[in-house]
Short mmCIF file of C-alpha atoms and ligand atoms in Angstrom, two decimals:
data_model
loop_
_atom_site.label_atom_id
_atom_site.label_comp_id
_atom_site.label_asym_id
_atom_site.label_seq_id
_atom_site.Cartn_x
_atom_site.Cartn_y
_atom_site.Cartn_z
CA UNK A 1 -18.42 52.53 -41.98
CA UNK A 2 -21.13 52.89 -39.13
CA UNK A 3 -22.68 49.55 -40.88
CA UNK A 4 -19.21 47.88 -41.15
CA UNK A 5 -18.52 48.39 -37.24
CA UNK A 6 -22.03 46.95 -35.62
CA UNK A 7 -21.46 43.79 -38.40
CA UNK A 8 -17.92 43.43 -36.12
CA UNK A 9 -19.39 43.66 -32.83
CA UNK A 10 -22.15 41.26 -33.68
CA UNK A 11 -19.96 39.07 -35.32
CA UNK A 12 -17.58 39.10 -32.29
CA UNK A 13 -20.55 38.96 -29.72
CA UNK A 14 -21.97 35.33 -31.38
CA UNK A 15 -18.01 33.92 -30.90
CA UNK A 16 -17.69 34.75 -27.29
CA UNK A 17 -21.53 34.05 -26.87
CA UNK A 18 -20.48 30.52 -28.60
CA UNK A 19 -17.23 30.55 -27.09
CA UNK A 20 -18.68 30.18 -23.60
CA UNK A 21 -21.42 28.01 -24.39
CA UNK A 22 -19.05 25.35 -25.40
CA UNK A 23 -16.81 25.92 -22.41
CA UNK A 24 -19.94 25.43 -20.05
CA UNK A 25 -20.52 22.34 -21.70
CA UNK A 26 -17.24 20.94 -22.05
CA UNK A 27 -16.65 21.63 -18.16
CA UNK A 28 -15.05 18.17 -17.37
CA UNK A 29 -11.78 16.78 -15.15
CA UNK A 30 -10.20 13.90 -15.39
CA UNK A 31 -10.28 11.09 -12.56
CA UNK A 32 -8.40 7.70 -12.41
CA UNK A 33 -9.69 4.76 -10.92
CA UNK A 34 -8.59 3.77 -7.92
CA UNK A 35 -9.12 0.91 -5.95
CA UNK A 36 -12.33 0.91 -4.00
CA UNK A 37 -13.73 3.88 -7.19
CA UNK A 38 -17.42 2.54 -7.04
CA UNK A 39 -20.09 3.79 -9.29
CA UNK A 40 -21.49 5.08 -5.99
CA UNK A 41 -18.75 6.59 -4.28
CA UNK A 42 -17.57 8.52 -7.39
CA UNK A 43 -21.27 9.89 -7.88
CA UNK A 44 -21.36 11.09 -4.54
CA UNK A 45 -17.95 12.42 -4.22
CA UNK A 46 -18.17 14.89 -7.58
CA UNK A 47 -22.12 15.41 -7.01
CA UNK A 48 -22.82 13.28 -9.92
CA UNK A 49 -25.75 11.65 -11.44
CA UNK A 50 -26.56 8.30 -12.71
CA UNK A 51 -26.62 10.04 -16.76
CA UNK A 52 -23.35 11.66 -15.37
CA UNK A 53 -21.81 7.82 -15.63
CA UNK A 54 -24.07 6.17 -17.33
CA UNK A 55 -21.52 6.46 -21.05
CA UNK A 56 -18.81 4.67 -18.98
CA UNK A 57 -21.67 2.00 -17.38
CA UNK A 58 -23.15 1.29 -20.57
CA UNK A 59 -19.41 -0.10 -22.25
CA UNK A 60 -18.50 -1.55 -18.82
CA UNK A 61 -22.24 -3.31 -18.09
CA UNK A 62 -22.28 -4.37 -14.69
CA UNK A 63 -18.92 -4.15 -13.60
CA UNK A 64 -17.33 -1.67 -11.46
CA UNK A 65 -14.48 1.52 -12.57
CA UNK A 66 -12.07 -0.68 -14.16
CA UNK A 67 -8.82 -0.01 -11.66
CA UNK A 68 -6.48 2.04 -14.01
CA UNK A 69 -8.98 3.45 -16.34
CA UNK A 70 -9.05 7.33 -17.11
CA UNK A 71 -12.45 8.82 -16.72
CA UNK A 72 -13.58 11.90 -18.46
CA UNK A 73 -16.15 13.61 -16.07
CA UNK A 74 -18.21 16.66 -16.13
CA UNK A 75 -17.81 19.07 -13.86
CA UNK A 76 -20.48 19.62 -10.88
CA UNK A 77 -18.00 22.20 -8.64
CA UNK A 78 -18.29 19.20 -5.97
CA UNK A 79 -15.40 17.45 -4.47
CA UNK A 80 -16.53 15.82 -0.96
CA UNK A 81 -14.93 13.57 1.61
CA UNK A 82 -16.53 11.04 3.44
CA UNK A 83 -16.20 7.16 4.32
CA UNK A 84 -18.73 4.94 2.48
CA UNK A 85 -20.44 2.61 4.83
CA UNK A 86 -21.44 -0.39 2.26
CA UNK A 87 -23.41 -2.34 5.23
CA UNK A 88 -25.03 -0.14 7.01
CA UNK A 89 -27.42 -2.89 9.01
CA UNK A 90 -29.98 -1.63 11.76
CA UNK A 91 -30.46 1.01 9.29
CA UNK A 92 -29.96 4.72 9.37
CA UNK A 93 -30.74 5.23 13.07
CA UNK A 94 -28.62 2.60 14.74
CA UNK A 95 -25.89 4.00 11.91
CA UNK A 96 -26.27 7.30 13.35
CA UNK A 97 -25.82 6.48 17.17
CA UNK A 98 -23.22 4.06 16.23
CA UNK A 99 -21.49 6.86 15.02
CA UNK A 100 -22.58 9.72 16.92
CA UNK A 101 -24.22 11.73 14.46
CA UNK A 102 -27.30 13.57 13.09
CA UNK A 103 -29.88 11.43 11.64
CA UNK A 104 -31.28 14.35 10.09
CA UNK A 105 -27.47 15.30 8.75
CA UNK A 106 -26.88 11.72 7.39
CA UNK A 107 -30.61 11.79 5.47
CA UNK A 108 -29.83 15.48 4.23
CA UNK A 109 -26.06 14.32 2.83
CA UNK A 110 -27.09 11.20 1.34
CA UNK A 111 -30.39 12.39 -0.30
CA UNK A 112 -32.77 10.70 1.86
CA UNK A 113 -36.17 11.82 1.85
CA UNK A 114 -37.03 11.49 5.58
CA UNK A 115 -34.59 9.55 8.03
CA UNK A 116 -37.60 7.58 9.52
CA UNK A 117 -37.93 6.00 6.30
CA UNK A 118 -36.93 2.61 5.84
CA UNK A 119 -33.42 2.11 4.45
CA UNK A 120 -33.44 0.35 1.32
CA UNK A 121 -30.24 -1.55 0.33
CA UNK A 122 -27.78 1.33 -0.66
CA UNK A 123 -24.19 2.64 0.50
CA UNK A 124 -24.47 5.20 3.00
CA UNK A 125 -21.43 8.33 3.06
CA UNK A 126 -20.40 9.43 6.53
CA UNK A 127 -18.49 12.77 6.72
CA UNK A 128 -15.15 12.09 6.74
CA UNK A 129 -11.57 13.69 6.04
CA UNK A 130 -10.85 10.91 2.70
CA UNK A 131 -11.97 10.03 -0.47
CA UNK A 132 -14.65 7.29 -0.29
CA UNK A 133 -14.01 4.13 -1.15
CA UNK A 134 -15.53 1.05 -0.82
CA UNK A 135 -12.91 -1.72 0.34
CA UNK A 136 -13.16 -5.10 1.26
CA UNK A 137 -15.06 -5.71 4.97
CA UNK A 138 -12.27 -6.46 7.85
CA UNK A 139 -9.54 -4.02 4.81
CA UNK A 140 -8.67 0.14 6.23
CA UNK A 141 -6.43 0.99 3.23
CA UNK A 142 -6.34 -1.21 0.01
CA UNK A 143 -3.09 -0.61 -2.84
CA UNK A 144 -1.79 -2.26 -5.85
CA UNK A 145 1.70 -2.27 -6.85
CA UNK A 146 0.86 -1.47 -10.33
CA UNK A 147 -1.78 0.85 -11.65
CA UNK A 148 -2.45 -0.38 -14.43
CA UNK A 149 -0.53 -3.54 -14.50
CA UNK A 150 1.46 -5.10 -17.36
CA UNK A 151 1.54 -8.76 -18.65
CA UNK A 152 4.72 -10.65 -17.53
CA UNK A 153 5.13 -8.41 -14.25
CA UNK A 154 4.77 -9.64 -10.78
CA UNK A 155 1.88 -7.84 -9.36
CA UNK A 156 1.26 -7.27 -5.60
CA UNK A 157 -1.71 -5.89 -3.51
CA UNK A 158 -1.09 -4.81 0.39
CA UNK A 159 -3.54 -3.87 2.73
CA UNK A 160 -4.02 -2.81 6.62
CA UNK A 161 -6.51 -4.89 8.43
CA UNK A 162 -8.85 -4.95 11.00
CA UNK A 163 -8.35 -8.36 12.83
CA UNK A 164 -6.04 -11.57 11.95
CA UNK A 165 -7.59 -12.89 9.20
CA UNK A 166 -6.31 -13.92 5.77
CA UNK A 167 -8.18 -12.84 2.59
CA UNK A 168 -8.03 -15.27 -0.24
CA UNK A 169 -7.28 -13.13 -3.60
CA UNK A 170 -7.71 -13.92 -7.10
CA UNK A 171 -7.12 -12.30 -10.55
CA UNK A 172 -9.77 -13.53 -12.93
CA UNK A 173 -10.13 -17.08 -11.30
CA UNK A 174 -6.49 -17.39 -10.82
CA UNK A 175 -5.53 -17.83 -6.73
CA UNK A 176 -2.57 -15.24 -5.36
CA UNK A 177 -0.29 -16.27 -2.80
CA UNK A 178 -2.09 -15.06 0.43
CA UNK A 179 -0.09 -13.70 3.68
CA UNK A 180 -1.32 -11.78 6.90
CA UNK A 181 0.34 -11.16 10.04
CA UNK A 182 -2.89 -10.03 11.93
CA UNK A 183 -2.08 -6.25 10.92
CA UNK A 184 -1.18 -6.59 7.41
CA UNK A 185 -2.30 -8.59 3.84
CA UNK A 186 0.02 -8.99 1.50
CA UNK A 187 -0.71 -11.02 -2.03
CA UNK A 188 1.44 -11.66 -4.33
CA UNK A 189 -0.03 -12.91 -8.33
CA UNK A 190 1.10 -12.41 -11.77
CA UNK A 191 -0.64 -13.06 -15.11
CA UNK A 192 2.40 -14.85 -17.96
CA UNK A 193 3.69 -12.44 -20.85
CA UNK A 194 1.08 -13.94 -23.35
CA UNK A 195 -1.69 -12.19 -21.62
CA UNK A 196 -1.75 -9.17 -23.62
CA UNK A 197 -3.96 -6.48 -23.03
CA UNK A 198 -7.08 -6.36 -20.26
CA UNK A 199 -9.11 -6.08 -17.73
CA UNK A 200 -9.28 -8.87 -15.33
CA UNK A 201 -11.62 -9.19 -12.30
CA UNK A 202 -9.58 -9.00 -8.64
CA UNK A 203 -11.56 -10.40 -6.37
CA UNK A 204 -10.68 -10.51 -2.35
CA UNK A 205 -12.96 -12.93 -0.46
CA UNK A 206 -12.58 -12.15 3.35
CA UNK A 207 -13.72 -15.07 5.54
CA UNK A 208 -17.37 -14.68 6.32
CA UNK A 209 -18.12 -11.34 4.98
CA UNK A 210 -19.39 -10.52 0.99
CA UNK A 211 -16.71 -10.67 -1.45
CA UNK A 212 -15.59 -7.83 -3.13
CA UNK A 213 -14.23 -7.33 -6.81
CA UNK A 214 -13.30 -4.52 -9.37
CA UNK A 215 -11.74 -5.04 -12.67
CA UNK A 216 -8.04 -3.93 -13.28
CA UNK A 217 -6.96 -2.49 -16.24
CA UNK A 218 -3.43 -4.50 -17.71
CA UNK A 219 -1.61 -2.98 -20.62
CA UNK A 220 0.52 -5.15 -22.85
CA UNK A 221 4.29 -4.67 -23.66
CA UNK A 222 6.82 -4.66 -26.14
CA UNK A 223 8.24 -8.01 -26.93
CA UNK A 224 11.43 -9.17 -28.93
CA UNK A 225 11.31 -11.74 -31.44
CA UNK A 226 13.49 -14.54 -31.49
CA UNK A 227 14.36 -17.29 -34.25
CA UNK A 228 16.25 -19.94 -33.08
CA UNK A 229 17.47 -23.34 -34.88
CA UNK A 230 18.35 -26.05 -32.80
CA UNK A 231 21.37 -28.52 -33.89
CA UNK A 232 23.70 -30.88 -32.21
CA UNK A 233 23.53 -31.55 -28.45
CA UNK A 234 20.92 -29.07 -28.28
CA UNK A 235 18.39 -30.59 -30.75
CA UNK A 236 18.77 -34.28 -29.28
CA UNK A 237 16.97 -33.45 -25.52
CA UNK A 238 13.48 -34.62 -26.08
CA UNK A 239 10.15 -32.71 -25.18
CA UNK A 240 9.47 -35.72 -22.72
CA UNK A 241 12.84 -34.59 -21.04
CA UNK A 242 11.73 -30.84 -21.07
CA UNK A 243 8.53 -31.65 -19.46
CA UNK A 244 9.84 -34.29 -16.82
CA UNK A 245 12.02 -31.28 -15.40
CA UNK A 246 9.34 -28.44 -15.77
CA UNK A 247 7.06 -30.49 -13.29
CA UNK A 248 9.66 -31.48 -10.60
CA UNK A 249 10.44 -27.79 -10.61
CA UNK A 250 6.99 -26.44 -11.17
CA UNK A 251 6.54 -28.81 -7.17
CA UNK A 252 8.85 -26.30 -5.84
CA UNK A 253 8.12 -23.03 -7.58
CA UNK A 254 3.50 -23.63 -6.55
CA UNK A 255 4.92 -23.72 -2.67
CA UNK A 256 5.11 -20.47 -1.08
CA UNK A 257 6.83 -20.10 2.01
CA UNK A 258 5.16 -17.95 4.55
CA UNK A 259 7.90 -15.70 5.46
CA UNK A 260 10.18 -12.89 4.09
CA UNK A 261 13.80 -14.21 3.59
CA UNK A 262 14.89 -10.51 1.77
CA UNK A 263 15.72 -7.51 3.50
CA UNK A 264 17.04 -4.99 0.41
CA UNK A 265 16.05 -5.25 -3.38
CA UNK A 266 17.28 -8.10 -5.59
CA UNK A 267 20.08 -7.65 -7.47
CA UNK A 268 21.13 -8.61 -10.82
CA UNK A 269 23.05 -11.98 -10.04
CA UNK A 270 26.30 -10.78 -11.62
CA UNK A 271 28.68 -8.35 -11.09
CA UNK A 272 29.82 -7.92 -14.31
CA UNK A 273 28.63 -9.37 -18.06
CA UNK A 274 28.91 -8.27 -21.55
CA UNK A 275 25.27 -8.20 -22.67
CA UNK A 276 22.10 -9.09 -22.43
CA UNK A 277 21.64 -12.10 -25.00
CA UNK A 278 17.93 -12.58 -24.80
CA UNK A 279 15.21 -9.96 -22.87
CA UNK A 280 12.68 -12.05 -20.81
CA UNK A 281 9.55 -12.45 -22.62
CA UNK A 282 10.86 -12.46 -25.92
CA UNK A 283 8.87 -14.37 -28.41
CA UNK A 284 10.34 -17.17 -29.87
CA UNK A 285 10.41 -19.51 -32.87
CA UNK A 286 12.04 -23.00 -33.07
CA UNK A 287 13.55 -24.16 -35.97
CA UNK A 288 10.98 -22.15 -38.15
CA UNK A 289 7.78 -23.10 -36.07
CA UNK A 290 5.61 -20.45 -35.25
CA UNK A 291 5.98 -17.59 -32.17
CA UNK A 292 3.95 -19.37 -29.77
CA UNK A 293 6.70 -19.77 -26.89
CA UNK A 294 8.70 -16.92 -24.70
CA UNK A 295 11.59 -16.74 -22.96
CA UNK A 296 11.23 -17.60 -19.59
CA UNK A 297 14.25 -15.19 -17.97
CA UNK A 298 17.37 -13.04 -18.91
CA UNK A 299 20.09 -14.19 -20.70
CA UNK A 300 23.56 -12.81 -20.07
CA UNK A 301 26.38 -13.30 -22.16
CA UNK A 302 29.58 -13.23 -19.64
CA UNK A 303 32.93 -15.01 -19.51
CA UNK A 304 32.80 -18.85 -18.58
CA UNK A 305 34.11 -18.72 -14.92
CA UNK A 306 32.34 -15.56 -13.82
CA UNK A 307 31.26 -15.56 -10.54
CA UNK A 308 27.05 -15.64 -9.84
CA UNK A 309 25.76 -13.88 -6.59
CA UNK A 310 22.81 -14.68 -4.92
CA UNK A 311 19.94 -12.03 -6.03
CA UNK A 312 18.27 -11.79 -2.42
CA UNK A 313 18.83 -13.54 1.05
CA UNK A 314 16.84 -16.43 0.87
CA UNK A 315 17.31 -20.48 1.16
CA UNK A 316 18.70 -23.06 -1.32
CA UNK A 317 16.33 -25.36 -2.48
CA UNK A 318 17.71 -26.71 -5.45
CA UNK A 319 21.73 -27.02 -6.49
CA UNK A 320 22.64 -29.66 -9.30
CA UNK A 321 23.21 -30.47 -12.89
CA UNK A 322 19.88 -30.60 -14.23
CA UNK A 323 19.32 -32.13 -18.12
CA UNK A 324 17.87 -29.21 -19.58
CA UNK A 325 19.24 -26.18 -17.14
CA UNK A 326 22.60 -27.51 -16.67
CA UNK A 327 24.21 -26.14 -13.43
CA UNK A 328 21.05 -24.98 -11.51
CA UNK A 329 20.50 -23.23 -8.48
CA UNK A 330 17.14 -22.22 -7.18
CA UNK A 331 16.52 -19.87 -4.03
CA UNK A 332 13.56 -19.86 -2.58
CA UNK A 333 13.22 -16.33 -1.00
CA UNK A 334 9.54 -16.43 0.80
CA UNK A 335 6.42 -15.71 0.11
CA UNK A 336 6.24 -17.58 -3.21
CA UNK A 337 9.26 -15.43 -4.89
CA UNK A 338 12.27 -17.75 -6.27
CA UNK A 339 15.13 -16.66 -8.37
CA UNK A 340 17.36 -19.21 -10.64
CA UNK A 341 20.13 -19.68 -12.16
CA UNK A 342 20.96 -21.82 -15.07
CA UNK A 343 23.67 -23.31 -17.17
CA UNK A 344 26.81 -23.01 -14.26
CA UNK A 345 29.88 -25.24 -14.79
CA UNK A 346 30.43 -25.07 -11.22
CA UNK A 347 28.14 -24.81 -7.80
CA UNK A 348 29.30 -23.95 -4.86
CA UNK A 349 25.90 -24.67 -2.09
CA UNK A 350 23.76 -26.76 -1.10
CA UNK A 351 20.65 -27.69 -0.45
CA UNK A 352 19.18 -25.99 2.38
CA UNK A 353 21.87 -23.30 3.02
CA UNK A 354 20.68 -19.98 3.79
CA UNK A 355 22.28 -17.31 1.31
CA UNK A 356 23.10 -13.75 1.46
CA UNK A 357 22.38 -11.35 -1.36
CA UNK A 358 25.68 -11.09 -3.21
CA UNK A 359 26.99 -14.25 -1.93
CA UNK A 360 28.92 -16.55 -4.36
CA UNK A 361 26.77 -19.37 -5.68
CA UNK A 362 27.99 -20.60 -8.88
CA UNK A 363 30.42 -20.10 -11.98
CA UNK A 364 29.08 -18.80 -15.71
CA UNK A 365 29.48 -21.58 -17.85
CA UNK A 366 27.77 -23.33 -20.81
CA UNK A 367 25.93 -26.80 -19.17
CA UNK A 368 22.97 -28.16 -20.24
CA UNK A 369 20.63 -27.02 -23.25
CA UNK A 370 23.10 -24.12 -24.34
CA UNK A 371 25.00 -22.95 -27.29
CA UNK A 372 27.69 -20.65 -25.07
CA UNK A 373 28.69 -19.66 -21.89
CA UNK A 374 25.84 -17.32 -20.57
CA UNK A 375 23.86 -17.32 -17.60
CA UNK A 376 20.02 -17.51 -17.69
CA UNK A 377 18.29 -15.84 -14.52
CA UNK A 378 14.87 -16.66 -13.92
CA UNK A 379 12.24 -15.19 -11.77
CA UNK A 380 8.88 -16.68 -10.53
CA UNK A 381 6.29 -15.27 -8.35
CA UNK A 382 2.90 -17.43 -7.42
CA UNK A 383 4.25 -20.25 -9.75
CA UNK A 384 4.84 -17.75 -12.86
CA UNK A 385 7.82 -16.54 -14.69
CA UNK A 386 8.08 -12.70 -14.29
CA UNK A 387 10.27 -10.41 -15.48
CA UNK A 388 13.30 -9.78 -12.57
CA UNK A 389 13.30 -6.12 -13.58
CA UNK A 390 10.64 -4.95 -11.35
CA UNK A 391 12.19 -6.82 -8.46
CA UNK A 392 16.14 -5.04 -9.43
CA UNK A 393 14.72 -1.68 -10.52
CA UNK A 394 11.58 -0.89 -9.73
CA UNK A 395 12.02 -1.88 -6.30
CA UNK A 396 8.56 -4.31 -5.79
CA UNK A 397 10.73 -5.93 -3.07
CA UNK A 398 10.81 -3.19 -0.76
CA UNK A 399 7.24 -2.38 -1.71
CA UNK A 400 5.47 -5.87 -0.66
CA UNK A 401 7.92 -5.90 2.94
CA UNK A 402 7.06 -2.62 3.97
CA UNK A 403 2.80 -3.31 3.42
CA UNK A 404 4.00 -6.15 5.38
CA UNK A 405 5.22 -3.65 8.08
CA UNK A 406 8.85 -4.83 7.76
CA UNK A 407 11.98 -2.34 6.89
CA UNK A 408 13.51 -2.49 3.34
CA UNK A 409 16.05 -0.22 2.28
CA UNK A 410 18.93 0.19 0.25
CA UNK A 411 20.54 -0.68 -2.53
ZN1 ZN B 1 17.68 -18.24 -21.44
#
C-alpha cells in the first residue's frame, strides 16, 4: 500500500513537473500587424530578440510584418511605449537635446553600449505614451480601411500630416488616387476580383524624404458562377463594339476629381426591386467558354418603369443610350469614386447637373445588351470595378470623408 502511494505521488509530481515545463515554454500572445509593425519596433516593444522573429523573417525574407498577418510570439513580460525615431541624424546627442532628454536614458533604453559612441544606422525608441511605429516621414497617424483587405473591394488609406504635401501611394506598382488638404491624406486604390489571395507591397513615397513600404495581407472571396448563352440581339454586338465603349468610359472613370461631392453613405439606387439577378464579381462563362470574365456590378431584377435614385450627391457626367449599356447614367462623385447605371428606358438629367442622393435619375427598363428589365449598378474607384457593398453597408464613404476631416453621417 505504502509502495502503491509514493508510485502516485511520483507519478503525479513528473505531470505537474512536465505540466509547467511546457507552459513556460509555450508562454506566447498573439499580435496583429499593424501598419507601421516593423521588425524593430515589435522587438523592442515585447523585449524581443532577433531568434524571437527570426521563424516569421525567414518565410517573409526581407520584407516587413505583412499588414494583417497574425503573429504567434513568445512571451518576454514586456509591453513598452515609445515613438520610434527612424532618422535620427546628428546622432544620439543632438537627438537627446532635440528632445530634451537623458543621453544616458536613451543609450540605457535602446541598448547602447556608451552614448558617446558613434550611432550606427539603426531606429532609435523615445519614451512615449503609444505603440511604436514606424510611419512614413511628414505622416502622425497612418490607417487602412481594411485589415486585411479583400479582392474586388475598394480599399482606402487616411493619414494626418505634418505639412501640405501629397504622398504618392501605390499597391504593388499600381498608383492610388492621391488627395491632401495640407492636414489630411487620403488614397483611394483597389485591386479587381481576379486577384485572389496576397500580399502586395503598399508603398507611400513622400516628396523628398525615403519611401516607405510594408506588405498587406488580401484574402480572397467567395464568388458565384455564372453560365450564360448569348442569342438574338444580344449575340449580334461585336467585341469591337464592347471595346470601343469600355475605352470612352474607361477616359472618364482614370480622372479623379479632387473634391468630395458625398456627404452620407451611398445608397442602393432603388427603392424597391425583386432580387438580386447577378452578385458583382460573379464568374462567368459565355456560351460555354471558360470562367475567365466577372461581372462588373449588381444586377437587380425590378419592374420596367421603376424609378432609379442617385446613390450619392455627386455630378452627371454621362446620360445617354449607349450600344452596349443601354440607358446609362454615370455620376462622378469625387475623388475618383463613380457609380452607374445601366440598361434605363428613360433618363431624366443631363450632363453636368449636380444630383442629390435619392434624386430621380432614370426608369428600370431593358435597353441595350439585356435579356429583361433589370438594372445593373456599377461601382468604380481609381479606374476599377468594386463591389458597391462596402460603399452601402460598410460605410467606406463616411470612413475616407472623415480622415479627410469632413462630417459624414447618417443613413
Ligand atoms: Zn449586369
Amino acid at each position: 500500500m505504502h509502495q502503491i502511494t509514493t508510485l502516485l505521488i511520483f507519478l503525479l509530481m513528473g505531470m505537474v513537473g512536465t505540466g509547467r515545463l511546457a507552459a513556460q515554454e509555450t508562454a506566447v500572445f498573439t499580435h496583429m500587424v499593424l501598419p507601421g509593425d516593423t521588425w524593430e519596433a515589435l522587438a523592442w516593444r515585447y523585449g524581443l530578440a532577433e531568434s524571437d522573429l527570426v521563424v516569421y523573417r525567414t518565410i517573409n525574407q526581407q520584407r516587413q510584418p505583412v499588414i494583417g498577418a497574425v503573429l504567434l510570439l513568445p512571451d518576454r513580460g514586456i509591453s513598452r511605449n515609445g515613438t520610434l525615431l527612424r532618422h535620427g541624424d546628428g546622432g544620439l546627442l543632438a537627438t537627446a537635446v532635440a528632445h530634451n532628454l537623458s543621453p544616458w536614458g536613451i543609450a540605457r533604453q535602446n541598448g547602447l553600449p556608451h552614448p558617446y559612441l558613434p550611432l550606427a544606422y539603426q531606429p532609435l525608441f523615445l519614451p512615449g505614451d503609444s505603440p511604436p511605429r514606424d510611419l512614413p516621414i511628414g505622416f502622425t497617424t497612418l490607417e487602412l480601411s481594411a485589415i486585411p483587405a479583400r479582392p474586388g473591394q475598394a480599399v482606402a488609406l487616411r493619414g494626418e500630416i505634418t505639412s501640405p504635401f501629397t504622398a504618392t501611394v501605390k499597391l504593388n506598382g499600381q498608383l492610388f488616387d492621391s488627395f491632401s488638404n495640407g492636414r489630411y491624406h487620403v488614397s483611394l486604390g483597389a485591386t479587381y476580383n481576379f486577384f485572389g489571395s496576397g500580399q502586395p507591397e503598399l508603398a507611400i513615397q513622400p516628396p523628398d524624404a525615403p519611401g516607405w513600404s510594408q506588405p498587406w495581407e488580401f484574402v480572397d472571396d467567395q464568388w458565384d458562377y455564372e453560365q450564360i448563352t448569348l442569342t438574338g440581339g444580344a449575340a449580334q454586338i461585336t467585341q469591337a463594339q464592347i471595346e470601343a465603349e469600355r475605352e470612352r468610359l474607361f477616359l472618364i472613370w482614370r480622372s479623379a476629381t479632387p473634391q468630395i461631392f458625398w456627404q452620407t453613405p451611398f445608397r442602393v439606387p432603388l427603392e424597391s426591386y425583386l432580387f438580386i439577378s447577378s452578385n458583382y464579381g460573379a464568374r462567368r462563362s459565355y456560351n460555354g467558354g471558360p470562367y475567365n470574365r466577372s461581372h462588373e456590378g449588381v444586377d437587380y431584377a425590378a419592374y420596367g418603369g421603376t424609378p432609379v435614385l442617385a446613390s450619392a450627391d455627386g455630378r452627371v457626367v454621362i446620360a445617354e443610350m449607349l450600344t452596349v449599356r443601354g440607358g446609362a447614367v454615370i455620376i462622378d462623385h469625387g475623388l475618383g469614386v463613380y457609380t452607374g447605371v445601366y440598361h434605363m428606358r428613360d433618363i431624366f438629367v443631363s450632363v453636368g447637373d449636380a444630383v442629390a442622393k435619392g434624386q430621380i435619375v432614370g426608369e428600370v427598363g431593358s435597353t441595350g445588351f439585356s435579356t429583361g428589365n433589370h438594372l445593373h449598378w456599377d461601382l468604380l474607384v481609381n479606374g476599377t470595378w468594386v463591389n458597391g457593398e462596402a460603399w452601402t453597408e460598410q460605410n467606406l464613404a463616411c470612413w475616407v470623408a472623415a480622415g479627410y476631416g469632413r462630417p459624414c453621417a447618417g443613413k
